[in-house]
Coordinates of C-alpha atoms and ligand atoms in Angstrom, one line a residue:
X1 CA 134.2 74.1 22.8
X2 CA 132.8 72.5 25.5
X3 CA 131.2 75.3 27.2
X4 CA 130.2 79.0 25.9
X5 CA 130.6 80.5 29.0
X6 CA 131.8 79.3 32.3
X7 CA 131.6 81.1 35.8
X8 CA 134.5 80.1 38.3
X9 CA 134.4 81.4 41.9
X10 CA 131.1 81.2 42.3
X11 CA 129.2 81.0 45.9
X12 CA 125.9 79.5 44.0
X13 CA 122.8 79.9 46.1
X14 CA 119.4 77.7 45.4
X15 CA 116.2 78.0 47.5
X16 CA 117.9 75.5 49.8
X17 CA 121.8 75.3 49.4
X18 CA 125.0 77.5 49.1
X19 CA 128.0 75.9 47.3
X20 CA 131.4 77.1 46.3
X21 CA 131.8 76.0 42.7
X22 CA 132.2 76.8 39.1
X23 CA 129.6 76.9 36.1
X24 CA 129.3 75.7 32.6
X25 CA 127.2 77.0 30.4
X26 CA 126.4 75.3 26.5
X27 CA 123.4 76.6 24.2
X28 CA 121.8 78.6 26.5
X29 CA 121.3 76.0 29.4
X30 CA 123.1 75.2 32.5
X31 CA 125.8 72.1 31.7
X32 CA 126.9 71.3 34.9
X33 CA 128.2 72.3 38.5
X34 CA 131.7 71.4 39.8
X35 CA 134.6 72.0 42.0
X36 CA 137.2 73.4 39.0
X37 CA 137.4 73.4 35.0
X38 CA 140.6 72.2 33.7
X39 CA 142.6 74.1 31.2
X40 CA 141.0 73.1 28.0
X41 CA 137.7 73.2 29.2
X42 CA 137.9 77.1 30.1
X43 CA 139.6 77.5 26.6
X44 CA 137.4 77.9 24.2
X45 CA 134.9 79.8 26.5
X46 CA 134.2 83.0 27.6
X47 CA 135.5 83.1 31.8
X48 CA 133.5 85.1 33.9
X49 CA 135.3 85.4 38.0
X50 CA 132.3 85.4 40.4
X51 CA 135.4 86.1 42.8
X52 CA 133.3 84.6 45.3
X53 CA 130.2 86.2 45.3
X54 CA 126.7 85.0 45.1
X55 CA 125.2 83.5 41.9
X56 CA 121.5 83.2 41.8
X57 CA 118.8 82.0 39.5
X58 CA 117.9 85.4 37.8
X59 CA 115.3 86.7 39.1
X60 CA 111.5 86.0 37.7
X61 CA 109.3 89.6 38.4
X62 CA 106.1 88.1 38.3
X63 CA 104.0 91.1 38.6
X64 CA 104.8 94.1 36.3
X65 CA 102.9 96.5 34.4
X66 CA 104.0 97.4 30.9
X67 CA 102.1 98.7 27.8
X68 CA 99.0 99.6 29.8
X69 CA 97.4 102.7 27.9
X70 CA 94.4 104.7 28.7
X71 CA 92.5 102.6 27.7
X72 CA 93.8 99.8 29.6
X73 CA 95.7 100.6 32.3
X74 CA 96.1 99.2 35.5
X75 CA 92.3 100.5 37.1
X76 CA 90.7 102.9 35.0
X77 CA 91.3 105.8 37.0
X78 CA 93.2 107.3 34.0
X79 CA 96.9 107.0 33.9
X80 CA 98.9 105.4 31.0
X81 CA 101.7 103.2 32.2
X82 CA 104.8 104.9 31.1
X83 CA 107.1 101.9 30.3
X84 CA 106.8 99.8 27.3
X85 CA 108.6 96.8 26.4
X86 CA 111.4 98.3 25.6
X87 CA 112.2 100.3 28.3
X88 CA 110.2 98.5 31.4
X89 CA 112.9 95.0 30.4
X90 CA 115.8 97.1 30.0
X91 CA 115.5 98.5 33.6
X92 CA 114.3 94.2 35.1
X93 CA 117.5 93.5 33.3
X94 CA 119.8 95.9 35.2
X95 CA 118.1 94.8 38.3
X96 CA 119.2 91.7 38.0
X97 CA 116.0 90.3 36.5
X98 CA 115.9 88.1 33.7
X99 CA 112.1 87.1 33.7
X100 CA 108.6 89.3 33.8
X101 CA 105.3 88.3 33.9
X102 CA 103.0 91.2 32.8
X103 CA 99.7 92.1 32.2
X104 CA 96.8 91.8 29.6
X105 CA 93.6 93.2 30.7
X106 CA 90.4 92.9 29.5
X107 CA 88.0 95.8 29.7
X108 CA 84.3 96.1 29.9
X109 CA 84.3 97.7 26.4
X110 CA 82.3 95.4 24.0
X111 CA 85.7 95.0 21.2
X112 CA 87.6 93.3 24.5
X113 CA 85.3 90.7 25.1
X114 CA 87.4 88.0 23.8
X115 CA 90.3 86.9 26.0
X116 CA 92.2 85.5 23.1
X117 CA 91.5 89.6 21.1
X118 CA 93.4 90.9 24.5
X119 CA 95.9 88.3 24.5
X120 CA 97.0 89.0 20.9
X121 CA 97.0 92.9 21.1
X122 CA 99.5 92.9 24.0
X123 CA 101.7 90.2 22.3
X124 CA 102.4 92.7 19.2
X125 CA 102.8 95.1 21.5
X126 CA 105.7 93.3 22.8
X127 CA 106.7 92.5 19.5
X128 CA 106.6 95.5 18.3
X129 CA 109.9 96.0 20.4
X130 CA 111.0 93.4 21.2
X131 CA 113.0 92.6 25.2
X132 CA 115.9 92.3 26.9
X133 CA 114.5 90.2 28.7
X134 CA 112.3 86.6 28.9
X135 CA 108.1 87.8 28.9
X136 CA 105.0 85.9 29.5
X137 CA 101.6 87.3 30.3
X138 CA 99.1 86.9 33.3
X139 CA 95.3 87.5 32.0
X140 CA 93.0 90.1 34.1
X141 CA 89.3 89.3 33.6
X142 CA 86.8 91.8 34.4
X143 CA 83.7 89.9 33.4
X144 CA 82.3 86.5 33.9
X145 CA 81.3 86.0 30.0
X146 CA 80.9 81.8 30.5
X147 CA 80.9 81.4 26.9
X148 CA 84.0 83.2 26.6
X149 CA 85.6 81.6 29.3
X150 CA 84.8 78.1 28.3
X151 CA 85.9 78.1 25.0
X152 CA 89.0 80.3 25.4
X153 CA 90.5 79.4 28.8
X154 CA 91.7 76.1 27.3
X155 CA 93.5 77.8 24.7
X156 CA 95.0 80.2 26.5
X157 CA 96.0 77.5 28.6
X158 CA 97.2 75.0 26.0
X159 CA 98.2 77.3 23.3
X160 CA 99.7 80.6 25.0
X161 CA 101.0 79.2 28.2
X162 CA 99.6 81.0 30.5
X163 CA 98.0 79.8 34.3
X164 CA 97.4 83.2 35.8
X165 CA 94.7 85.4 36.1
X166 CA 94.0 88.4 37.9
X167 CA 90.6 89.7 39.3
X168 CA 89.8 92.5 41.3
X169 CA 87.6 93.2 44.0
X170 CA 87.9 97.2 43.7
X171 CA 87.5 99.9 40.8
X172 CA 84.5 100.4 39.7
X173 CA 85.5 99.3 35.9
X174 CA 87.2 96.3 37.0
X175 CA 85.3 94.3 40.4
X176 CA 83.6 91.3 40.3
X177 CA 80.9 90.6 42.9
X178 CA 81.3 87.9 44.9
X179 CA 78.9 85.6 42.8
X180 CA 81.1 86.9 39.8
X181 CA 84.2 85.9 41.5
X182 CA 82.5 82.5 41.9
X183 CA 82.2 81.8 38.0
X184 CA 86.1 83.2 37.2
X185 CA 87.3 81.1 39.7
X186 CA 85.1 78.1 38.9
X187 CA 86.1 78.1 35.3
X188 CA 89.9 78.6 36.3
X189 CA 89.3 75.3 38.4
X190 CA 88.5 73.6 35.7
X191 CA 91.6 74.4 33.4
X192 CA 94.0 74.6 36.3
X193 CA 94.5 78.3 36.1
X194 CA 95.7 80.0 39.3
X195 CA 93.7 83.0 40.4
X196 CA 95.4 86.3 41.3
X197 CA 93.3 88.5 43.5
X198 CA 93.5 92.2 44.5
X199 CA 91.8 92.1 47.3
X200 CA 90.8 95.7 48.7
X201 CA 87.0 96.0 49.6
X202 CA 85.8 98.8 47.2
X203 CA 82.2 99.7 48.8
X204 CA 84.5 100.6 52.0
X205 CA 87.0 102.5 49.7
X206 CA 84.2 104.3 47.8
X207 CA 82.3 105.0 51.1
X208 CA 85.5 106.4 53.5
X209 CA 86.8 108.6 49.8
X210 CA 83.4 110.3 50.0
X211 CA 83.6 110.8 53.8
X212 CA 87.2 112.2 53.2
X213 CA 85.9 114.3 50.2
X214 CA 83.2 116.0 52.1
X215 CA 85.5 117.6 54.6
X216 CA 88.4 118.9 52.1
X217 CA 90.3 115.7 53.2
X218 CA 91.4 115.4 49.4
X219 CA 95.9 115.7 49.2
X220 CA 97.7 112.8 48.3
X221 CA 97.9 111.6 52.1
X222 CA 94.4 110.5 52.6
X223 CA 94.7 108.0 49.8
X224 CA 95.9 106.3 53.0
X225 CA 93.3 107.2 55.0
X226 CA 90.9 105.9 52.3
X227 CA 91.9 102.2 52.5
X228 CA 93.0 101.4 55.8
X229 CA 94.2 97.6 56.2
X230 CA 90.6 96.6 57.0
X231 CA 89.9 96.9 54.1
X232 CA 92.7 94.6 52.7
X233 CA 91.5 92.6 55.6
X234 CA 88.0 91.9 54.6
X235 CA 88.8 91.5 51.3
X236 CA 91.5 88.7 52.5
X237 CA 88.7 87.0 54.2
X238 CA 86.1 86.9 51.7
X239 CA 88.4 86.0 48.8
X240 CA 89.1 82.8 50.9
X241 CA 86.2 81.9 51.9
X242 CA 85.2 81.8 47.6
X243 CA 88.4 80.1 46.8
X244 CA 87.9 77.4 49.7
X245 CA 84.3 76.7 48.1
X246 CA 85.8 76.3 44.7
X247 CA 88.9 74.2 45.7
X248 CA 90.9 76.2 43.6
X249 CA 94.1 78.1 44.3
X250 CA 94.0 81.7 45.4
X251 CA 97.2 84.3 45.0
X252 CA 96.6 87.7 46.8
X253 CA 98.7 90.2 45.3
X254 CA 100.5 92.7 46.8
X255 CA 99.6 91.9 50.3
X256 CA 100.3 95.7 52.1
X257 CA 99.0 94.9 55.6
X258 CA 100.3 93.0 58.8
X259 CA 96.0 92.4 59.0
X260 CA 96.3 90.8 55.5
X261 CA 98.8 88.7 55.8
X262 CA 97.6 87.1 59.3
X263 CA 94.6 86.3 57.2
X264 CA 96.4 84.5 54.7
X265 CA 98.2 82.2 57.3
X266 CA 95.2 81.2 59.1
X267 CA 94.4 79.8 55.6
X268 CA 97.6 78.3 54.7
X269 CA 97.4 76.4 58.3
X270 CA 94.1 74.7 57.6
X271 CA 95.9 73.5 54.1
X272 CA 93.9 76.0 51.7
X273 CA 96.0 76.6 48.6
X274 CA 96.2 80.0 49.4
X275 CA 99.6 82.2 48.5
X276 CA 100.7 85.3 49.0
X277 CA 102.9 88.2 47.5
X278 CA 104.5 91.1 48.8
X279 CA 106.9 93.7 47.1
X280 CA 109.3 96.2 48.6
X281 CA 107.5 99.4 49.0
X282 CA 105.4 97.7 52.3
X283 CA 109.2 97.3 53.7
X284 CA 110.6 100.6 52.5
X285 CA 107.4 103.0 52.9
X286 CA 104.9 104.1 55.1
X287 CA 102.2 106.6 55.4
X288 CA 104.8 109.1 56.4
X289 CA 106.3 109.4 52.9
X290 CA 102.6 110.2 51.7
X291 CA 103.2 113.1 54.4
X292 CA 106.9 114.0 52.6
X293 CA 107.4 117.1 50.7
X294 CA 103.2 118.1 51.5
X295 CA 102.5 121.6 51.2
X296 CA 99.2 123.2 49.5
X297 CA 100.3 123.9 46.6
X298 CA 102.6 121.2 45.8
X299 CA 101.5 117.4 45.2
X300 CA 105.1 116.1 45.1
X301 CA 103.9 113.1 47.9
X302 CA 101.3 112.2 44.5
X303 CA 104.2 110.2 43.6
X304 CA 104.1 107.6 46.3
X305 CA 100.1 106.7 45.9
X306 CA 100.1 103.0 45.6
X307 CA 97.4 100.4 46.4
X308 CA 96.9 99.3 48.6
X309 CA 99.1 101.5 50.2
X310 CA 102.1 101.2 52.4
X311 CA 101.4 100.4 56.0
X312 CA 101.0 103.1 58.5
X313 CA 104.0 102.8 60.5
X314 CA 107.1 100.6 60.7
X315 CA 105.5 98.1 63.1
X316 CA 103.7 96.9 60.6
X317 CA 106.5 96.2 58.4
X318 CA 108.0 94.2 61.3
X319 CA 105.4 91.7 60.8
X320 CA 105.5 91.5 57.3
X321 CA 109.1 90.4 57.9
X322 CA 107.8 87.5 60.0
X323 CA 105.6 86.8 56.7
X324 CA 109.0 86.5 54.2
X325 CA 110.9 84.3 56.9
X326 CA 107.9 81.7 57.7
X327 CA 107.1 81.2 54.2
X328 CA 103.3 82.8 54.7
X329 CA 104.5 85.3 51.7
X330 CA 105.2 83.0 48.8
X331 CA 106.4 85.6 46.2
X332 CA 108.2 89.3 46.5
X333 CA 107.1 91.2 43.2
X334 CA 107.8 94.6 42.3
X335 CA 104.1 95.9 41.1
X336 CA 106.2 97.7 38.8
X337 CA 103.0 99.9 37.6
X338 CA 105.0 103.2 35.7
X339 CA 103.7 106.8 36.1
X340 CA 105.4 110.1 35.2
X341 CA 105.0 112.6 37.6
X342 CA 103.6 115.8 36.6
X343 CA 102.7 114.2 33.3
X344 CA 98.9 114.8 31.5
X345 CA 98.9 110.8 32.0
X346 CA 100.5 110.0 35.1
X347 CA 101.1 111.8 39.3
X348 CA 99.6 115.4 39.1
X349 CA 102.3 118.0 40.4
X350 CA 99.0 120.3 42.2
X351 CA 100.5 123.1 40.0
X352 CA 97.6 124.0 37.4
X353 CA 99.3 124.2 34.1
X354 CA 97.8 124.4 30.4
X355 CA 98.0 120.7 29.3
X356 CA 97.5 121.6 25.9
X357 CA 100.7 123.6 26.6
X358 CA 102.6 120.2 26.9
X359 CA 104.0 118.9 23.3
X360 CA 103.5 115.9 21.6
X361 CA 100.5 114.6 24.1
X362 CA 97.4 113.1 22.9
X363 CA 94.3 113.4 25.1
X364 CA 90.9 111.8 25.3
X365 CA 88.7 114.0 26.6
X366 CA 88.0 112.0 30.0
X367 CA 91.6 112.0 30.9
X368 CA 92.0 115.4 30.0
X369 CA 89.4 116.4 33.0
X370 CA 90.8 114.2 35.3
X371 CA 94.3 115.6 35.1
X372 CA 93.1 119.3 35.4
X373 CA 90.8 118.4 38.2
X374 CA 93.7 116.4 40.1
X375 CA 95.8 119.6 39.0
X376 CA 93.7 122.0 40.9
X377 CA 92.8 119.9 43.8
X378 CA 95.0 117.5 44.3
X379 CA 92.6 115.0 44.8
X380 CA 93.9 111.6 45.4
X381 CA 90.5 109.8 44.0
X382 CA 91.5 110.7 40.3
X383 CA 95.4 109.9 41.2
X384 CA 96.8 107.0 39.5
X385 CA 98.0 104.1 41.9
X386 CA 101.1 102.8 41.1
X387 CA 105.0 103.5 41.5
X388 CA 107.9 102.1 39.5
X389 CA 110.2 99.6 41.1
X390 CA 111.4 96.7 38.5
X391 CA 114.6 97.1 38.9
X392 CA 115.3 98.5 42.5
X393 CA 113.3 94.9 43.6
X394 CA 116.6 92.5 44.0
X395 CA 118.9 95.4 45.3
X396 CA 116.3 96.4 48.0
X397 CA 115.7 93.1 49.1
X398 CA 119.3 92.6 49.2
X399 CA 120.3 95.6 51.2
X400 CA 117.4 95.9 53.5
X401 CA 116.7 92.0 54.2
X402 CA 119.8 90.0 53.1
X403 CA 123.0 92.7 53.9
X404 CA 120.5 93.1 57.3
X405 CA 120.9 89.9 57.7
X406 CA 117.2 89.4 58.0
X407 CA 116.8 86.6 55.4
X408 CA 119.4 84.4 54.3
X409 CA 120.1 84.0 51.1
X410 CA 118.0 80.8 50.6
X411 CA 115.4 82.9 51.2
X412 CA 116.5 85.9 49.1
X413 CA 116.5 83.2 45.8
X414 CA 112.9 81.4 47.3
X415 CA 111.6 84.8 46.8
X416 CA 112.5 86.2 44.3
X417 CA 113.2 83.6 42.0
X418 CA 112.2 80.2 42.4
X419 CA 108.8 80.4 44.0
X420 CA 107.8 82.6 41.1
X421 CA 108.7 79.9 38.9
X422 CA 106.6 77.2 40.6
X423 CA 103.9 79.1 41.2
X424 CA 103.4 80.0 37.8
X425 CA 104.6 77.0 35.9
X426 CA 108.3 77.5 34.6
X427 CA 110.4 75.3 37.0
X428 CA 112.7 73.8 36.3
X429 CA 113.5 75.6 33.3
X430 CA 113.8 78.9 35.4
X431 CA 113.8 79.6 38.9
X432 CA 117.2 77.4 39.7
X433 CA 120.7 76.6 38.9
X434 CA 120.8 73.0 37.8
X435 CA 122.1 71.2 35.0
X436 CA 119.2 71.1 31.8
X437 CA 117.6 75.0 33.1
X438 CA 118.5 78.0 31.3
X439 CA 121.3 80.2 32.4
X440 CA 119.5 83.2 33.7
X441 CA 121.6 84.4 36.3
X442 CA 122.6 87.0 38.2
X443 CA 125.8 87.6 39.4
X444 CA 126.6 90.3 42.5
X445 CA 129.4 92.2 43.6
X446 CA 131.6 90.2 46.7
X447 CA 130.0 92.6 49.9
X448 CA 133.8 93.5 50.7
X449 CA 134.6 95.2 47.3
X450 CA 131.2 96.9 47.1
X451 CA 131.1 100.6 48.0
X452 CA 127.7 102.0 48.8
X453 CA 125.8 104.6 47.1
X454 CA 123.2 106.5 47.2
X455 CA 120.4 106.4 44.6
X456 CA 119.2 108.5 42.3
X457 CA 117.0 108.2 39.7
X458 CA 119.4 109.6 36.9
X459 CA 121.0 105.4 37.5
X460 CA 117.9 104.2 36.4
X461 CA 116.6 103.1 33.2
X462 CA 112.6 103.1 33.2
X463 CA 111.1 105.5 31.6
X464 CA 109.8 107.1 34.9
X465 CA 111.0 110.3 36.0
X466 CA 111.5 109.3 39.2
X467 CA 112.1 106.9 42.1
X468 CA 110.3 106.5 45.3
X469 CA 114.1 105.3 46.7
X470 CA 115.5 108.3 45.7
X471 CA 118.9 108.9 48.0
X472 CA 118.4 106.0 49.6
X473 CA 121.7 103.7 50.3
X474 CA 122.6 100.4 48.6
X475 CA 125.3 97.8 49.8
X476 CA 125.4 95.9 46.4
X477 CA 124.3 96.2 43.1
X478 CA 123.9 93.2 40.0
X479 CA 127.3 93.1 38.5
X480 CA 126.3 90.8 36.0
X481 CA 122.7 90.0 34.2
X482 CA 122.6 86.5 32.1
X483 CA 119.8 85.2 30.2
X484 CA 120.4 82.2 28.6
X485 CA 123.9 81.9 28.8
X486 CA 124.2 85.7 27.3
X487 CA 125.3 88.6 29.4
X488 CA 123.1 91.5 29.4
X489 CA 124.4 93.8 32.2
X490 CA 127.6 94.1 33.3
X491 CA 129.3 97.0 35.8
X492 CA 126.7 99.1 34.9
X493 CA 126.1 98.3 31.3
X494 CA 123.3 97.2 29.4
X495 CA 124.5 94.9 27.0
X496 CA 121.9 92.4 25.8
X497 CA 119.8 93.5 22.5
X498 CA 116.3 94.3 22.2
X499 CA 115.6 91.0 20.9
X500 CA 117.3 88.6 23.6
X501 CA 113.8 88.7 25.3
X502 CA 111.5 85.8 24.3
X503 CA 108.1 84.5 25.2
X504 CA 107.7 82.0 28.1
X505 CA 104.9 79.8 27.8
X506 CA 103.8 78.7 31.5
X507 CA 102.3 75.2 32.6
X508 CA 100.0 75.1 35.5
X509 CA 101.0 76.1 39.0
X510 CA 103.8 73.4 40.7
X511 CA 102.9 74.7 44.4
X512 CA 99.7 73.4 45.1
X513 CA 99.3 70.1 46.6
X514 CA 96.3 68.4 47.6
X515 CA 94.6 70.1 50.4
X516 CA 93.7 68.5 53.7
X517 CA 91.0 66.1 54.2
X518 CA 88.7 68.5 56.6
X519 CA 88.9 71.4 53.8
X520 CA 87.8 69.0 51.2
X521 CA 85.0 67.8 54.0
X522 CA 81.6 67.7 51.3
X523 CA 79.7 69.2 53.6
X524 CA 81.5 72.4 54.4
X525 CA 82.4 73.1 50.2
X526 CA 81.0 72.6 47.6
X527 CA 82.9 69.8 46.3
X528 CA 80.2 67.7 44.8
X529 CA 80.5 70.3 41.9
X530 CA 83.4 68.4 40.8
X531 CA 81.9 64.8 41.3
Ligands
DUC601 N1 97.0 97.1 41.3 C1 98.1 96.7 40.7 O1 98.4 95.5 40.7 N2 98.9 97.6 40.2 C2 98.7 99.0 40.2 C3 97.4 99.4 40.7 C4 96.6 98.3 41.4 O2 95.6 98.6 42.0
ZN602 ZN1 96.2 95.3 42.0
ZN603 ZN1 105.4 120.3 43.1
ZN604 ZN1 100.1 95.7 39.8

């Protein structure tokens, strides 16, 4: 036939337009747009009746955390990300996500040296698998090896496709200092690699944790106390200030704090290159739930430690709304970063049991300590940072921003589907609905014929053993994942294969224009490094 798969009564949404109309989809790839099919046209191909609900390019999670032992997890405080693979795209893929971008870290261990070593382990990780749903990889670098980065960044570029990498300015086993910072960013100048930045000031995280320490001040809440959004604010500051004197492109990374994100848009209106991300815990949390279910002897709130962490009350998170409606946030990620709770390798519980006790675990020696020690004290220094959130991240957005009618829906897709794409180099083929991309949609439920829930973890299908959402009420819910033309969730099914996912190489980022004359002024930057 002429089409594999059409969609009829669809209310297609792209970063800029809505449009009543139909789909057709042939080899994977979009066909065309138009008013109505005739008869033998819908033939031959599977029908699918938007009934007049939104269609949107599926969604691209461009910051998730899968595969991370304890070796290499997400910042060497101990903690093995729970999700592999497997289960970490099985949950996007009921989320309406049809795209993640994960992780491959480097560590300061001598055997991880080579980019290219880390790159390849994490890739047979993934193979070893397989997804249900597309993969590429950003690379985090926690060393400024020039050798290394000379001869390997062009590979990774050329070879692997990938434009992104992250670098921290916290934990002790993963900071650059700032002259550090200088040569990563210098070298991803030169092979037009976009740099991801966490940017928390660890001397004033290290410094306030010891303060905090020495008077008892150790329970899940003060995690909060211990990075206040000063210290995402300094770290905004100074990671600008870098990137302006290399001229390359900055992204910061969960941006947490009204303080942050006023930083980034004094940036973005002198015409830096500078981008930003949020992700739905900064408008669903607040210090308060580090507060919930806090008694001595119970640790329960261990599960909501994130960094940074959410903001301290709900006028922050009104100005972080300003930030997705004016455009200063360019991305909404999840930071899906997976812990078990009361798990050897995830959120202590505060109730001191016998590890050993616990089948089937393996334990190196240093994580062993650390979880008895966070057992008995509940320390939040030797917590993992992280919560799970890959899938809840379009159905959050949608109820709390879109349904609220906060965002439109424009905005929604901008978000959380074709920004990612430009930003990290797979637009056109992803990111929008338009004849030649692939058919990674997601399909929703009209709003009318949608009866709200509740949430509860039991829905979900990470491998995490629970949600920070828990009980908390959606207004709609993906009825349909696509990728490629294939349907891999519908009403509440999975029904892609492990093997649907493939690897997305990534070209350079499709954002960043040429900055403004005064930034590029020689005598305030360094720009003769490029002459
Ligand atoms: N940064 C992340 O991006 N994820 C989890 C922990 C962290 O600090
Ligand atoms: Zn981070
Ligand atoms: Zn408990
Ligand atoms: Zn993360």
């Amino acid at each position: 036939g002429m089409f594999d798969l059409v969609i009829v009564n669809a209310r297609v949404v792209s970063a800029s337009d809505i449009v009543t109309c139909c789909i057709g989809v042939k080899n994977g790839k979009i066909r065309t747009l138009v008013d109505s099919f005739g008869d033998e046209e819908i033939q031959s191909a599977r029908v699918i009746d938007a009934q007049g609900a939104y269609v949107m390019p599926g969604g691209i999670d461009a910051h998730v955390h899968l595969c991370q032992d304890l070796k290499t997890g997400p910042h060497g405080l101990g903690g093995a990300c729970s999700d592999n693979f497997e289960t970490g795209s099985k949950s996007a893929a009921a989320g309406g996500t049809t795209t993640v971008i994960t992780f491959a870290t480097q560590t300061r261990a001598e055997e991880d040296k080579s980019l290219l070593d880390v790159i390849k382990a994490y890739s047979a990780r993934a193979e070893a698998t397989g997804s249900y749903v597309d993969y590429g990889f950003h690379i985090i670098i926690v060393r400024n090896d020039k050798d290394v980065l000379q001869k390997e960044m062009p590979i990774l570029r050329k070879e692997w496709g990938i434009s992104s990498c992250k670098l921290f300015l916290t934990y002790e086993t993963q900071r650059l200092t700032d002259s550090q910072l200088l040569d990563v960013m210098y070298e991803a100048k030169q092979n037009s690699m976009t740099t991801m930045i966490h940017a928390e000031n660890g001397d004033m995280i290290q410094w306030l944790t010891d303060k905090l320490e020495s008077k008892g001040m150790v329970a899940p809440y003060y995690h909060a106390l211990s990075r206040p959004p000063l210290v995402e604010g300094e770290a905004t500051n100074r990671a600008i200030a870098l990137a302006q004197l290399i001229q390359n492109p900055i992204l910061f990374v969960h941006v947490g704090s009204a303080l942050g994100a006023k930083n980034v848009r004094r940036a973005q209106t002198i015409g830096l290159p500078v981008y930003a991300e949020t992700c739905p815990r900064y408008f669903h949390l607040t210090w308060e739930d580090l507060k919930r279910f806090h008694s001595p002897t119970c640790f329960e709130n261990s599960k909501m430690i994130c960094s940074p962490p959410p903001p301290p009350d709900t006028s922050d998170q009104e100005e972080l709304f300003v930030g997705l409606e004016n455009g200063t946030f360019t991305i909404y990620s999840s930071d899906h970063c997976p812990f078990r709770y009361d798990h050897p390798h995830g959120k202590p519980s505060g109730v001191l049991e016998d590890p050993k006790s616990m089948e089937g675990e393996q334990y190196c020696e240093g994580d062993e300590l650390r979880s008895l020690l966070a057992r008995k004290e509940g320390a939040f220094r030797l917590i993992p940072n992280g919560i799970p959130g890959v899938e809840t991240r379009l159905p959050l957005l949608y109820t709390g921003a879109l349904a609220a009618g906060r965002i439109t829906p424009q905005k929604f897709v901008e978000l959380t589907s074709t920004n990612p794409a430009k930003l990290y180099g797979l637009y056109p083929q992803k990111g929008t609905i338009m004849p030649g991309s692939d058919a990674d949609l997601v399909i929703w439920y009209p709003d009318d014929s949608f009866k709200p829930f509740n949430l509860a973890n039991s829905m979900l299908h990470h491998n995490v053993d629970y949600t920070p959402y828990e009980g908390m009420k959606f207004v709609n819910w993906p009825r349909y994942t696509i990728l490629r033309g294939k349907v891999i969730w519908m009403e509440g099914e999975v029904q892609g294969k492990l093997r649907d996912g493939q690897y997305v190489k990534r070209g350079p980022s499709q954002l960043v224009r040429g900055v403004s004359k005064t930034t590029q002024d020689p005598r305030r930057v360094a720009s003769w490094l490029y002459e």
